[in-house]
């Protein structure tokens, strides 16, 4: 075996048609079985597994000895003949199961210590803890599920590139060492060594750069962009993540949605799912009313209803204070919900309380019997008026809309888990449009950009920008899928005066506007075409299409929920000399 031609075939590629051929293979020892003088090795590479049989008759004693000593996960190279397995030894579950390789030579080229976590797993055998999987990622990545996920990821990346390139988008890279781009999170800062006291920021998104590219006339841009956001971590977030970022000139909302739909449909097609177009469009205000969330799972019903009138009429104590304070009573009718046990209802009520509500009231009907925390205020007829019939239940939350929306969104998700069989439609995409331009920061009371500050106000609301900013809608849109936000975008402000006004509404001083965004304002004043764009959360899309349990399962080297890289051990403390070179001192 010359070092320049290690392999003639991939392990997973061998089939009956190769019988009689001499092959050279290289791979990892997945499993070893010693059976009556013959050693069977399952040899694994990226393409799959093949059985290598090592026996005294065709391999010789020395090779048998070497094979019986080789450790799991060692890398070996094998030379041998492909032979047909006898019918009783064929394995229909293995793509290569009709054949095996009779080794005539075998060399261990990469011996492995005893693996810290197993790679080969028997059916039903549990995975090691995620912490161990992340710590020994080089072994975890050898598992077929990870290989499958990352291969799918590759295909999705190539498909999105092809799709956008075919639509006339140019792939252009933007810097990683940048000036802060506000997307509502904290920046990761990189101190400059050559400019004491100054920092770069890692991009929260390429937002400003892609707008500058439009000003420069590039017309259609995209990038598979790495973005960095220093947020308090939640289970489904990564501090660095990938988005399919795009921007186009001389477009309105409809044009952008059409391009993004084309990309999403192509990605689902790549994963084997046919998705009908166009996606329905729903106004933000309406989805908040009907589902209590801006990323509703539209595969299911259980829409929220306003029951303030009927509840007020019955003077039910749990709702009285909320109604007196201008709140509402909203609820969900659950067909078949009479099977809800007190324990189920209590669990829902506890979840509701955790979200800041006054809890959840409930009533259910079985025949003429009503039960539940507010049963005594209703009869069969009045429940019928709420759309609650025999065998059904009604769940109520009272309070300001912000609270009842959060509570009932959560309750609706639990009800879906508990009561809904398979959904009528498997892929429920939608556009959410007409978002508010500003929202009030609950802590400071200050108006903050609901998305980012470059989003254009809705043309019908622009007159109210100064007088009533919180009532203005934005030309902002989100794509949602089965209860997940897939991405968002907007038409941008191109008038430097409007952009300045928005910065002022957000409380920025003239100096702050100049120092943070002066370069953007000057660019907008240099001849800016109408433009808009979008960013698709690529990790999430891959996770959904791979049906993976977490984002970490579709990223080769992810961070933990505590933003640590366990494998390589980051972040890590710099030594004193490094700190000094960066003109930094750690304040304990
Ligand atoms: N920059 C936005 C984001 O990262 C996307 C966009 O508005 O195009 O969410």
Short mmCIF file of N, CA, C and O in Angstrom, two decimals, residues 3-4 11 39 48 73 91 108 171 180 221 264 373 403 462 477 543 574 576 579 583:
data_model
loop_
_atom_site.label_atom_id
_atom_site.label_comp_id
_atom_site.label_asym_id
_atom_site.label_seq_id
_atom_site.Cartn_x
_atom_site.Cartn_y
_atom_site.Cartn_z
N UNK A 3 1.62 5.18 0.28
CA UNK A 3 0.99 6.22 1.09
C UNK A 3 0.14 7.15 0.25
O UNK A 3 -0.73 7.83 0.75
N UNK A 4 0.36 7.19 -1.07
CA UNK A 4 -0.42 8.11 -1.89
C UNK A 4 -1.75 7.52 -2.33
O UNK A 4 -2.59 8.21 -2.84
N UNK A 11 -15.54 2.37 2.73
CA UNK A 11 -16.11 1.18 3.39
C UNK A 11 -17.59 1.02 3.04
O UNK A 11 -18.05 -0.06 2.68
N UNK A 39 -11.77 -13.24 13.37
CA UNK A 39 -12.05 -11.93 13.97
C UNK A 39 -12.86 -11.13 12.96
O UNK A 39 -12.46 -11.00 11.80
N UNK A 48 -20.15 4.71 5.68
CA UNK A 48 -20.86 3.62 6.34
C UNK A 48 -19.93 2.55 6.88
O UNK A 48 -18.74 2.80 7.08
N UNK A 73 -12.29 2.00 17.87
CA UNK A 73 -12.05 3.37 17.42
C UNK A 73 -10.63 3.63 16.94
O UNK A 73 -10.26 4.77 16.66
N UNK A 91 -26.76 -9.40 6.15
CA UNK A 91 -27.41 -8.48 7.09
C UNK A 91 -28.17 -7.41 6.31
O UNK A 91 -27.58 -6.45 5.81
N UNK A 108 -2.45 -1.09 11.77
CA UNK A 108 -3.05 -0.07 12.64
C UNK A 108 -2.26 1.22 12.40
O UNK A 108 -1.09 1.31 12.71
N UNK A 171 -22.72 36.67 -3.38
CA UNK A 171 -22.26 36.33 -2.03
C UNK A 171 -21.09 37.24 -1.69
O UNK A 171 -20.05 37.20 -2.36
N UNK A 180 -20.17 48.23 16.59
CA UNK A 180 -21.41 47.59 17.05
C UNK A 180 -22.60 47.77 16.09
O UNK A 180 -22.79 48.82 15.52
N UNK A 221 -27.53 41.05 -2.46
CA UNK A 221 -26.41 40.49 -1.68
C UNK A 221 -26.92 39.32 -0.86
O UNK A 221 -28.04 39.33 -0.38
N UNK A 264 -36.81 29.14 1.35
CA UNK A 264 -37.33 28.19 2.35
C UNK A 264 -37.91 26.95 1.67
O UNK A 264 -37.66 25.81 2.09
N UNK A 373 -62.69 25.04 38.81
CA UNK A 373 -62.57 26.10 39.80
C UNK A 373 -63.66 27.16 39.69
O UNK A 373 -63.97 27.83 40.67
N UNK A 403 -50.09 39.92 29.79
CA UNK A 403 -50.03 38.75 30.67
C UNK A 403 -50.88 37.61 30.12
O UNK A 403 -50.43 36.46 30.01
N UNK A 462 -46.61 56.87 9.22
CA UNK A 462 -45.46 57.76 9.35
C UNK A 462 -45.83 59.10 9.99
O UNK A 462 -45.06 59.67 10.78
N UNK A 477 -41.25 42.00 8.95
CA UNK A 477 -41.96 40.72 8.75
C UNK A 477 -41.12 39.59 9.32
O UNK A 477 -39.90 39.63 9.30
N UNK A 543 -31.93 22.31 12.35
CA UNK A 543 -32.41 21.50 13.47
C UNK A 543 -33.80 20.92 13.16
O UNK A 543 -34.06 19.74 13.37
N UNK A 574 -6.80 34.96 29.95
CA UNK A 574 -5.53 35.27 29.30
C UNK A 574 -4.45 35.42 30.37
O UNK A 574 -4.75 35.68 31.54
N UNK A 576 -1.04 37.20 32.12
CA UNK A 576 -0.79 38.61 32.46
C UNK A 576 -0.17 39.37 31.29
O UNK A 576 -0.52 40.53 31.03
N UNK A 579 -2.82 40.21 28.73
CA UNK A 579 -3.66 41.31 29.22
C UNK A 579 -2.94 42.64 29.07
O UNK A 579 -3.52 43.63 28.61
N UNK A 583 -3.65 46.23 27.07
CA UNK A 583 -3.87 47.39 27.96
C UNK A 583 -5.07 47.15 28.87
O UNK A 583 -5.88 48.03 29.11
#
